[in-house]
Amino acid sequence: MNKQALIIDCDPGVDDAVALMLAFGSSELDLLAVTTVGGNAPLAKTTRNARMLRQIAGREDVPVHAGAERPLRRKPAGAGAFHGDEGLGSLTPFEPAKTVADGHGVDAILNAVNAREPGTVALAVLGPMTNLALALRREPMLARRLGPVAIMGGARGEGGNITPSAEFNVWADPEAADEVLRSGLPVTLFGLDATHQVRATEDRIATIAALGTASAETAAAMMRFSQTVEREIVGGDAPPVHDVCPVAWLARPDLFGLRPCRIAVETQSELTRGHTAVEFRVDPDTAPHRWAVSADADGVFALVAEALR
Ligand code: RIB
Ligand code: CA
C-alpha cells in the first residue's frame, strides 16, 4: 500500500505528543519531517519536546526543524496548565541525543513539497498556523503544490476552549489562520466540534498503556495528565485528544465526516478574536474548505493502538 507522505507542524503539547506517536508508528504514513512552532510552550521547549518524542519512538530518521518563535502579530501566549510547565505534562525533560536539523521549519516544508510531485506531500498543522502562513507568503504556489492539508483548529457548535468563542490554535495566531484560509489552499479543519468527540476515556488510556511499548507508555502518560487536568479544570472526565484527529484522518479518511464550507476568522474584535465563522451555504464543488463534523472515536483509538503496538 502506498504510504501518505506527511509533514507535521506542531507545538508539543500533550495531545501533539499522541499525534506524533501515531505518525511515528503508522503503517499508512511516511513522516518526512516534523516542524515546530511556539504555542502550548515556547519554541525552545516545543522543539526539544518533539526531539524527545522522536527518540522515545525510535524515529531519529525523521528530522525536526524549528519554525516560528512567535505569532505573525500577536504576543506569544502559552496554554499553561493544559500541558504543564515543560509542555509534556508529567514527563521529565531530557536532552535528546539527536539535535534539531538545520534550516527553518518554513524552509523544511517548502523544500519537502518542492522536491516531490505536486499533491503528494500532506501537511498536518497541530498548533498555531504561523509556519504555514509564512510558507504561503514566501511561495504562494505552495497552495497548488501541497497535498491534503489537515489542521486542528477552530470553534463553532461546541464554543471555544481559550475564550467562549475561540479555539486555542486559531486564537493564538488569528492573522496566520486568516491568511491560510484566504490563500486558496484547500484545507480541512478539525475544530472542537470534531475533536470533542475523540476523548481519552479510562478504558482507552488503559488499552494503550497495556501495549507496553515506550511509545504507548508515553502516549498513555500524556493522556493521563490531560485526564487530571480535565477533572481539575474543566470538571469533565475524559479529555479530548484534539491533535490526533488531523493525523488519523490523513491515515484513514473514513474515520471522519466532513462538510464543504467557507471559513472566515475574526481578527478585529478582542471579544471574539480567533472565532471561526463556518458558512455551510456553499457550492460543494467549489467550496474552499471542509469542516469536520463527526468522528469515529473507537476507530481513531484502534488506529492509535495499531501504531503504538
Ligand atoms: O485547542 C486545542 C489545541 O490547542 C491543540 O492543538 C492543543 O495542543 C493546543 O495547542
Ligand atoms: Ca497542539
mmCIF file of C-alpha atoms and ligand atoms in Angstrom:
data_model
loop_
_atom_site.group_PDB
_atom_site.id
_atom_site.type_symbol
_atom_site.label_atom_id
_atom_site.label_comp_id
_atom_site.label_asym_id
_atom_site.label_seq_id
_atom_site.Cartn_x
_atom_site.Cartn_y
_atom_site.Cartn_z
ATOM 1 C CA MET A 1 0.000 0.000 0.000
ATOM 2 C CA ASN A 2 1.272 3.496 -0.841
ATOM 3 C CA LYS A 3 2.100 5.464 2.287
ATOM 4 C CA GLN A 4 0.926 9.062 2.508
ATOM 5 C CA ALA A 5 3.989 11.358 2.665
ATOM 6 C CA LEU A 6 3.430 13.792 5.508
ATOM 7 C CA ILE A 7 4.903 16.728 7.389
ATOM 8 C CA ILE A 8 3.625 17.502 10.889
ATOM 9 C CA ASP A 9 3.805 21.098 12.139
ATOM 10 C CA CYS A 10 3.176 21.114 15.875
ATOM 11 C CA ASP A 11 3.643 22.622 19.346
ATOM 12 C CA PRO A 12 4.110 19.579 21.632
ATOM 13 C CA GLY A 13 1.990 19.701 23.852
ATOM 14 C CA VAL A 14 0.496 16.538 25.302
ATOM 15 C CA ASP A 15 -2.053 15.896 22.551
ATOM 16 C CA ASP A 16 0.514 16.781 19.863
ATOM 17 C CA ALA A 17 2.623 14.064 21.502
ATOM 18 C CA VAL A 18 -0.037 11.398 20.997
ATOM 19 C CA ALA A 19 -0.479 12.544 17.375
ATOM 20 C CA LEU A 20 3.292 12.314 16.803
ATOM 21 C CA MET A 21 3.408 8.801 18.294
ATOM 22 C CA LEU A 22 0.602 7.811 15.924
ATOM 23 C CA ALA A 23 2.520 9.223 12.946
ATOM 24 C CA PHE A 24 5.856 7.704 14.038
ATOM 25 C CA GLY A 25 4.272 4.241 14.210
ATOM 26 C CA SER A 26 1.613 4.338 11.495
ATOM 27 C CA SER A 27 1.937 1.955 8.541
ATOM 28 C CA GLU A 28 -0.211 4.326 6.474
ATOM 29 C CA LEU A 29 2.021 7.394 6.879
ATOM 30 C CA ASP A 30 5.537 8.312 5.691
ATOM 31 C CA LEU A 31 6.574 11.117 8.066
ATOM 32 C CA LEU A 32 9.118 13.207 6.131
ATOM 33 C CA ALA A 33 9.746 15.854 8.793
ATOM 34 C CA VAL A 34 8.432 17.466 11.962
ATOM 35 C CA THR A 35 8.384 21.249 12.178
ATOM 36 C CA THR A 36 7.707 23.109 15.409
ATOM 37 C CA VAL A 37 6.099 26.377 16.425
ATOM 38 C CA GLY A 38 5.716 28.299 19.670
ATOM 39 C CA GLY A 39 2.266 27.714 21.090
ATOM 40 C CA ASN A 40 1.481 25.466 24.060
ATOM 41 C CA ALA A 41 5.008 26.224 25.247
ATOM 42 C CA PRO A 42 7.809 28.457 23.933
ATOM 43 C CA LEU A 43 9.529 27.266 20.718
ATOM 44 C CA ALA A 44 12.665 26.056 22.524
ATOM 45 C CA LYS A 45 10.512 23.683 24.589
ATOM 46 C CA THR A 46 8.190 22.520 21.811
ATOM 47 C CA THR A 47 11.247 21.755 19.675
ATOM 48 C CA ARG A 48 13.048 19.886 22.487
ATOM 49 C CA ASN A 49 9.802 18.017 23.177
ATOM 50 C CA ALA A 50 9.463 16.928 19.544
ATOM 51 C CA ARG A 51 13.063 15.630 19.686
ATOM 52 C CA MET A 52 12.335 13.801 22.972
ATOM 53 C CA LEU A 53 9.263 12.103 21.499
ATOM 54 C CA ARG A 54 11.171 11.172 18.339
ATOM 55 C CA GLN A 55 13.865 9.480 20.475
ATOM 56 C CA ILE A 56 11.283 7.613 22.581
ATOM 57 C CA ALA A 57 9.623 6.376 19.372
ATOM 58 C CA GLY A 58 12.992 5.348 17.902
ATOM 59 C CA ARG A 59 12.423 7.535 14.838
ATOM 60 C CA GLU A 60 15.582 9.628 14.680
ATOM 61 C CA ASP A 61 15.406 9.193 10.895
ATOM 62 C CA VAL A 62 12.787 11.971 10.947
ATOM 63 C CA PRO A 63 14.319 15.489 11.051
ATOM 64 C CA VAL A 64 12.916 18.069 13.487
ATOM 65 C CA HIS A 65 13.137 21.668 12.239
ATOM 66 C CA ALA A 66 12.327 24.627 14.484
ATOM 67 C CA GLY A 67 9.910 27.127 12.984
ATOM 68 C CA ALA A 68 8.325 30.375 14.116
ATOM 69 C CA GLU A 69 9.001 31.527 17.656
ATOM 70 C CA ARG A 70 6.010 33.846 17.798
ATOM 71 C CA PRO A 71 2.726 34.590 16.008
ATOM 72 C CA LEU A 72 2.679 36.880 12.948
ATOM 73 C CA ARG A 73 1.498 39.841 15.003
ATOM 74 C CA ARG A 74 0.281 38.876 18.472
ATOM 75 C CA LYS A 75 2.325 38.269 21.593
ATOM 76 C CA PRO A 76 3.167 34.598 22.263
ATOM 77 C CA ALA A 77 0.632 33.044 24.649
ATOM 78 C CA GLY A 78 1.151 29.605 26.173
ATOM 79 C CA ALA A 79 -1.592 27.184 27.152
ATOM 80 C CA GLY A 80 -0.036 26.730 30.594
ATOM 81 C CA ALA A 81 -1.835 24.277 32.825
ATOM 82 C CA PHE A 82 -3.150 22.123 29.982
ATOM 83 C CA HIS A 83 0.328 20.915 29.079
ATOM 84 C CA GLY A 84 2.422 21.553 32.211
ATOM 85 C CA ASP A 85 5.432 23.835 32.563
ATOM 86 C CA GLU A 86 7.648 21.771 30.242
ATOM 87 C CA GLY A 87 4.885 21.121 27.724
ATOM 88 C CA LEU A 88 4.725 17.329 28.084
ATOM 89 C CA GLY A 89 2.711 17.006 31.262
ATOM 90 C CA SER A 90 4.467 14.927 33.904
ATOM 91 C CA LEU A 91 7.223 13.650 31.580
ATOM 92 C CA THR A 92 10.643 14.607 32.971
ATOM 93 C CA PRO A 93 12.559 16.515 30.303
ATOM 94 C CA PHE A 94 15.864 15.105 28.989
ATOM 95 C CA GLU A 95 18.316 16.350 26.372
ATOM 96 C CA PRO A 96 17.694 14.166 23.275
ATOM 97 C CA ALA A 97 20.748 12.673 21.594
ATOM 98 C CA LYS A 98 19.909 13.975 18.120
ATOM 99 C CA THR A 99 19.932 17.731 17.594
ATOM 100 C CA VAL A 100 17.475 19.919 15.780
ATOM 101 C CA ALA A 101 18.003 19.896 11.995
ATOM 102 C CA ASP A 102 19.500 22.869 10.168
ATOM 103 C CA GLY A 103 17.039 25.073 8.333
ATOM 104 C CA HIS A 104 13.899 26.841 9.493
ATOM 105 C CA GLY A 105 10.674 24.874 9.637
ATOM 106 C CA VAL A 106 9.195 27.007 6.849
ATOM 107 C CA ASP A 107 12.124 26.112 4.559
ATOM 108 C CA ALA A 108 11.718 22.435 5.500
ATOM 109 C CA ILE A 109 8.055 22.489 4.422
ATOM 110 C CA LEU A 110 8.827 24.281 1.136
ATOM 111 C CA ASN A 111 11.842 22.076 0.328
ATOM 112 C CA ALA A 112 9.970 18.825 1.011
ATOM 113 C CA VAL A 113 6.963 19.859 -1.106
ATOM 114 C CA ASN A 114 9.044 21.273 -3.973
ATOM 115 C CA ALA A 115 11.199 18.135 -4.113
ATOM 116 C CA ARG A 116 8.189 15.903 -4.839
ATOM 117 C CA GLU A 117 5.326 15.659 -7.309
ATOM 118 C CA PRO A 118 2.595 18.260 -6.681
ATOM 119 C CA GLY A 119 -0.169 16.988 -4.444
ATOM 120 C CA THR A 120 1.858 14.150 -2.931
ATOM 121 C CA VAL A 121 3.014 15.715 0.365
ATOM 122 C CA ALA A 122 0.333 16.179 3.026
ATOM 123 C CA LEU A 123 0.606 18.625 5.920
ATOM 124 C CA ALA A 124 -0.917 18.305 9.389
ATOM 125 C CA VAL A 125 -0.907 21.534 11.423
ATOM 126 C CA LEU A 126 -1.391 20.875 15.134
ATOM 127 C CA GLY A 127 -0.603 24.308 16.561
ATOM 128 C CA PRO A 128 -0.930 27.971 15.566
ATOM 129 C CA MET A 129 -0.787 28.289 11.750
ATOM 130 C CA THR A 130 2.177 30.663 11.763
ATOM 131 C CA ASN A 131 4.605 28.430 9.817
ATOM 132 C CA LEU A 132 2.061 27.611 7.102
ATOM 133 C CA ALA A 133 1.154 31.294 6.718
ATOM 134 C CA LEU A 134 4.849 32.221 6.407
ATOM 135 C CA ALA A 135 5.399 29.446 3.839
ATOM 136 C CA LEU A 136 2.460 30.715 1.754
ATOM 137 C CA ARG A 137 3.817 34.278 1.959
ATOM 138 C CA ARG A 138 7.203 33.013 0.722
ATOM 139 C CA GLU A 139 5.775 30.816 -2.047
ATOM 140 C CA PRO A 140 2.062 31.357 -2.860
ATOM 141 C CA MET A 141 2.364 28.476 -5.351
ATOM 142 C CA LEU A 142 2.587 26.210 -2.301
ATOM 143 C CA ALA A 143 -1.212 26.429 -2.269
ATOM 144 C CA ARG A 144 -1.209 24.427 -5.517
ATOM 145 C CA ARG A 145 1.648 22.039 -4.734
ATOM 146 C CA LEU A 146 0.637 20.819 -1.275
ATOM 147 C CA GLY A 147 -1.325 17.583 -0.929
ATOM 148 C CA PRO A 148 -4.117 17.234 1.662
ATOM 149 C CA VAL A 149 -3.848 19.822 4.469
ATOM 150 C CA ALA A 150 -5.432 18.854 7.782
ATOM 151 C CA ILE A 151 -5.479 21.465 10.539
ATOM 152 C CA MET A 152 -6.515 21.152 14.175
ATOM 153 C CA GLY A 153 -8.265 24.417 14.867
ATOM 154 C CA GLY A 154 -11.492 26.331 15.077
ATOM 155 C CA ALA A 155 -14.602 26.683 17.191
ATOM 156 C CA ARG A 156 -18.270 26.569 16.114
ATOM 157 C CA GLY A 157 -21.024 24.456 17.666
ATOM 158 C CA GLU A 158 -19.021 23.458 20.762
ATOM 159 C CA GLY A 159 -17.990 27.031 21.569
ATOM 160 C CA GLY A 160 -14.374 27.863 22.389
ATOM 161 C CA ASN A 161 -11.737 26.485 24.774
ATOM 162 C CA ILE A 162 -9.472 29.514 25.280
ATOM 163 C CA THR A 163 -12.330 32.066 25.144
ATOM 164 C CA PRO A 164 -16.098 31.472 24.860
ATOM 165 C CA SER A 165 -15.861 31.732 21.062
ATOM 166 C CA ALA A 166 -12.353 30.674 20.019
ATOM 167 C CA GLU A 167 -10.179 27.575 19.983
ATOM 168 C CA PHE A 168 -6.550 27.995 21.145
ATOM 169 C CA ASN A 169 -4.610 27.391 17.893
ATOM 170 C CA VAL A 170 -6.650 29.899 15.904
ATOM 171 C CA TRP A 171 -6.870 32.345 18.850
ATOM 172 C CA ALA A 172 -3.074 32.271 19.346
ATOM 173 C CA ASP A 173 -2.419 33.473 15.784
ATOM 174 C CA PRO A 174 -5.663 34.621 14.143
ATOM 175 C CA GLU A 175 -3.810 36.572 11.428
ATOM 176 C CA ALA A 176 -1.998 33.415 10.339
ATOM 177 C CA ALA A 177 -5.276 31.482 10.234
ATOM 178 C CA ASP A 178 -6.851 34.328 8.241
ATOM 179 C CA GLU A 179 -4.010 34.286 5.657
ATOM 180 C CA VAL A 180 -4.158 30.487 5.342
ATOM 181 C CA LEU A 181 -7.934 30.453 4.882
ATOM 182 C CA ARG A 182 -7.818 33.276 2.300
ATOM 183 C CA SER A 183 -4.875 31.753 0.393
ATOM 184 C CA GLY A 184 -6.854 29.467 -1.897
ATOM 185 C CA LEU A 185 -5.202 26.449 -0.258
ATOM 186 C CA PRO A 186 -7.898 23.782 0.209
ATOM 187 C CA VAL A 187 -7.824 22.897 3.916
ATOM 188 C CA THR A 188 -9.807 20.642 6.241
ATOM 189 C CA LEU A 189 -10.287 21.999 9.748
ATOM 190 C CA PHE A 190 -10.709 19.637 12.684
ATOM 191 C CA GLY A 191 -12.266 22.049 15.149
ATOM 192 C CA LEU A 192 -13.683 21.354 18.576
ATOM 193 C CA ASP A 193 -16.943 20.084 17.015
ATOM 194 C CA ALA A 194 -14.997 17.019 15.878
ATOM 195 C CA THR A 195 -12.192 16.772 18.435
ATOM 196 C CA HIS A 196 -14.618 16.838 21.383
ATOM 197 C CA GLN A 197 -15.948 13.532 20.014
ATOM 198 C CA VAL A 198 -12.494 11.920 20.381
ATOM 199 C CA ARG A 199 -11.907 11.595 24.094
ATOM 200 C CA ALA A 200 -9.383 9.621 26.159
ATOM 201 C CA THR A 201 -11.667 7.583 28.402
ATOM 202 C CA GLU A 202 -10.162 5.462 31.188
ATOM 203 C CA ASP A 203 -10.681 2.301 29.105
ATOM 204 C CA ARG A 204 -8.953 3.774 26.059
ATOM 205 C CA ILE A 205 -5.990 5.012 28.129
ATOM 206 C CA ALA A 206 -5.680 1.615 29.837
ATOM 207 C CA THR A 207 -5.767 -0.178 26.469
ATOM 208 C CA ILE A 208 -2.926 1.985 25.152
ATOM 209 C CA ALA A 209 -0.906 1.663 28.377
ATOM 210 C CA ALA A 210 -1.222 -2.144 28.260
ATOM 211 C CA LEU A 211 0.600 -2.260 24.904
ATOM 212 C CA GLY A 212 3.839 -1.915 26.877
ATOM 213 C CA THR A 213 5.944 -0.168 24.234
ATOM 214 C CA ALA A 214 7.819 3.052 25.062
ATOM 215 C CA SER A 215 5.637 4.983 22.620
ATOM 216 C CA ALA A 216 2.451 3.569 24.128
ATOM 217 C CA GLU A 217 3.570 4.273 27.698
ATOM 218 C CA THR A 218 4.404 7.852 26.742
ATOM 219 C CA ALA A 219 1.108 8.375 24.930
ATOM 220 C CA ALA A 220 -0.778 6.940 27.913
ATOM 221 C CA ALA A 221 1.127 9.227 30.293
ATOM 222 C CA MET A 222 0.205 12.232 28.166
ATOM 223 C CA MET A 223 -3.462 11.268 28.222
ATOM 224 C CA ARG A 224 -3.371 10.589 31.956
ATOM 225 C CA PHE A 225 -2.022 14.091 32.515
ATOM 226 C CA SER A 226 -4.828 15.508 30.381
ATOM 227 C CA GLN A 227 -7.322 13.387 32.327
ATOM 228 C CA THR A 228 -6.163 15.014 35.573
ATOM 229 C CA VAL A 229 -6.332 18.492 34.084
ATOM 230 C CA GLU A 230 -9.790 17.776 32.638
ATOM 231 C CA ARG A 231 -11.043 16.717 36.060
ATOM 232 C CA GLU A 232 -9.443 19.618 37.897
ATOM 233 C CA ILE A 233 -10.051 22.487 35.466
ATOM 234 C CA VAL A 234 -12.885 21.507 33.182
ATOM 235 C CA GLY A 235 -14.821 19.315 35.586
ATOM 236 C CA GLY A 236 -15.039 16.581 32.971
ATOM 237 C CA ASP A 237 -13.604 13.074 32.983
ATOM 238 C CA ALA A 238 -12.312 12.229 29.508
ATOM 239 C CA PRO A 239 -10.098 14.824 27.784
ATOM 240 C CA PRO A 240 -10.380 15.383 24.027
ATOM 241 C CA VAL A 241 -7.184 14.318 22.217
ATOM 242 C CA HIS A 242 -7.509 17.130 19.673
ATOM 243 C CA ASP A 243 -4.324 16.769 17.625
ATOM 244 C CA VAL A 244 -4.769 13.068 16.889
ATOM 245 C CA CYS A 245 -7.721 13.924 14.620
ATOM 246 C CA PRO A 246 -5.939 15.516 11.606
ATOM 247 C CA VAL A 247 -3.261 12.790 11.606
ATOM 248 C CA ALA A 248 -5.829 9.986 11.961
ATOM 249 C CA TRP A 249 -7.816 11.477 9.056
ATOM 250 C CA LEU A 250 -4.735 11.534 6.806
ATOM 251 C CA ALA A 251 -4.201 7.846 7.596
ATOM 252 C CA ARG A 252 -7.879 6.831 7.469
ATOM 253 C CA PRO A 253 -10.191 9.460 5.947
ATOM 254 C CA ASP A 254 -13.182 7.163 6.526
ATOM 255 C CA LEU A 255 -12.958 7.823 10.272
ATOM 256 C CA PHE A 256 -14.375 11.342 9.925
ATOM 257 C CA GLY A 257 -17.372 13.094 8.402
ATOM 258 C CA LEU A 258 -16.676 16.433 6.674
ATOM 259 C CA ARG A 259 -18.871 19.228 5.309
ATOM 260 C CA PRO A 260 -17.897 21.601 2.490
ATOM 261 C CA CYS A 261 -17.834 25.217 3.664
ATOM 262 C CA ARG A 262 -16.114 28.572 3.647
ATOM 263 C CA ILE A 263 -14.433 29.531 6.925
ATOM 264 C CA ALA A 264 -13.563 33.082 7.985
ATOM 265 C CA VAL A 265 -11.642 34.157 11.099
ATOM 266 C CA GLU A 266 -12.260 37.086 13.440
ATOM 267 C CA THR A 267 -9.092 39.198 13.752
ATOM 268 C CA GLN A 268 -10.510 42.584 14.775
ATOM 269 C CA SER A 269 -12.569 42.067 17.921
ATOM 270 C CA GLU A 270 -10.811 41.208 21.182
ATOM 271 C CA LEU A 271 -14.023 39.627 22.486
ATOM 272 C CA THR A 272 -14.341 37.165 19.600
ATOM 273 C CA ARG A 273 -10.686 37.108 18.438
ATOM 274 C CA GLY A 274 -9.968 33.800 16.663
ATOM 275 C CA HIS A 275 -13.611 32.791 16.215
ATOM 276 C CA THR A 276 -14.117 30.693 13.086
ATOM 277 C CA ALA A 277 -17.289 31.569 11.191
ATOM 278 C CA VAL A 278 -18.174 28.400 9.237
ATOM 279 C CA GLU A 279 -20.522 29.001 6.277
ATOM 280 C CA PHE A 280 -22.086 25.762 5.005
ATOM 281 C CA ARG A 281 -24.248 27.509 2.377
ATOM 282 C CA VAL A 282 -21.692 26.951 -0.399
ATOM 283 C CA ASP A 283 -21.423 25.092 -3.703
ATOM 284 C CA PRO A 284 -19.864 21.761 -2.646
ATOM 285 C CA ASP A 285 -17.916 21.613 -5.902
ATOM 286 C CA THR A 286 -16.154 24.938 -5.389
ATOM 287 C CA ALA A 287 -16.102 25.274 -1.594
ATOM 288 C CA PRO A 288 -12.514 26.001 -0.461
ATOM 289 C CA HIS A 289 -12.695 24.407 2.985
ATOM 290 C CA ARG A 290 -14.029 21.385 4.828
ATOM 291 C CA TRP A 291 -15.206 21.372 8.470
ATOM 292 C CA ALA A 292 -15.076 18.051 10.346
ATOM 293 C CA VAL A 293 -18.474 17.340 11.896
ATOM 294 C CA SER A 294 -18.206 13.712 13.027
ATOM 295 C CA ALA A 295 -15.560 11.288 14.222
ATOM 296 C CA ASP A 296 -15.410 7.541 14.801
ATOM 297 C CA ALA A 297 -13.632 7.742 18.159
ATOM 298 C CA ASP A 298 -13.361 3.963 18.592
ATOM 299 C CA GLY A 299 -11.828 3.747 15.131
ATOM 300 C CA VAL A 300 -9.366 6.531 15.927
ATOM 301 C CA PHE A 301 -8.209 4.854 19.142
ATOM 302 C CA ALA A 302 -7.927 1.484 17.369
ATOM 303 C CA LEU A 303 -5.683 3.200 14.799
ATOM 304 C CA VAL A 304 -3.559 4.718 17.583
ATOM 305 C CA ALA A 305 -3.250 1.335 19.306
ATOM 306 C CA GLU A 306 -2.243 -0.304 16.000
ATOM 307 C CA ALA A 307 0.512 2.292 15.503
ATOM 308 C CA LEU A 308 1.823 2.114 19.071
ATOM 309 C CA ARG A 309 1.825 -1.684 19.343
HETATM 310 O O1 RIB B 1 -7.338 23.749 21.206
HETATM 311 C C1 RIB B 1 -6.576 22.573 21.138
HETATM 312 C C2 RIB B 1 -5.238 22.854 20.526
HETATM 313 O O2 RIB B 1 -4.525 23.766 21.350
HETATM 314 C C3 RIB B 1 -4.354 21.593 20.449
HETATM 315 O O3 RIB B 1 -3.513 21.685 19.321
HETATM 316 C C4 RIB B 1 -3.544 21.666 21.707
HETATM 317 O O4 RIB B 1 -2.254 21.057 21.543
HETATM 318 C C5 RIB B 1 -3.375 23.140 21.899
HETATM 319 O O5 RIB B 1 -2.263 23.531 21.139
HETATM 320 CA CA CA B 2 -1.118 21.416 19.516
#
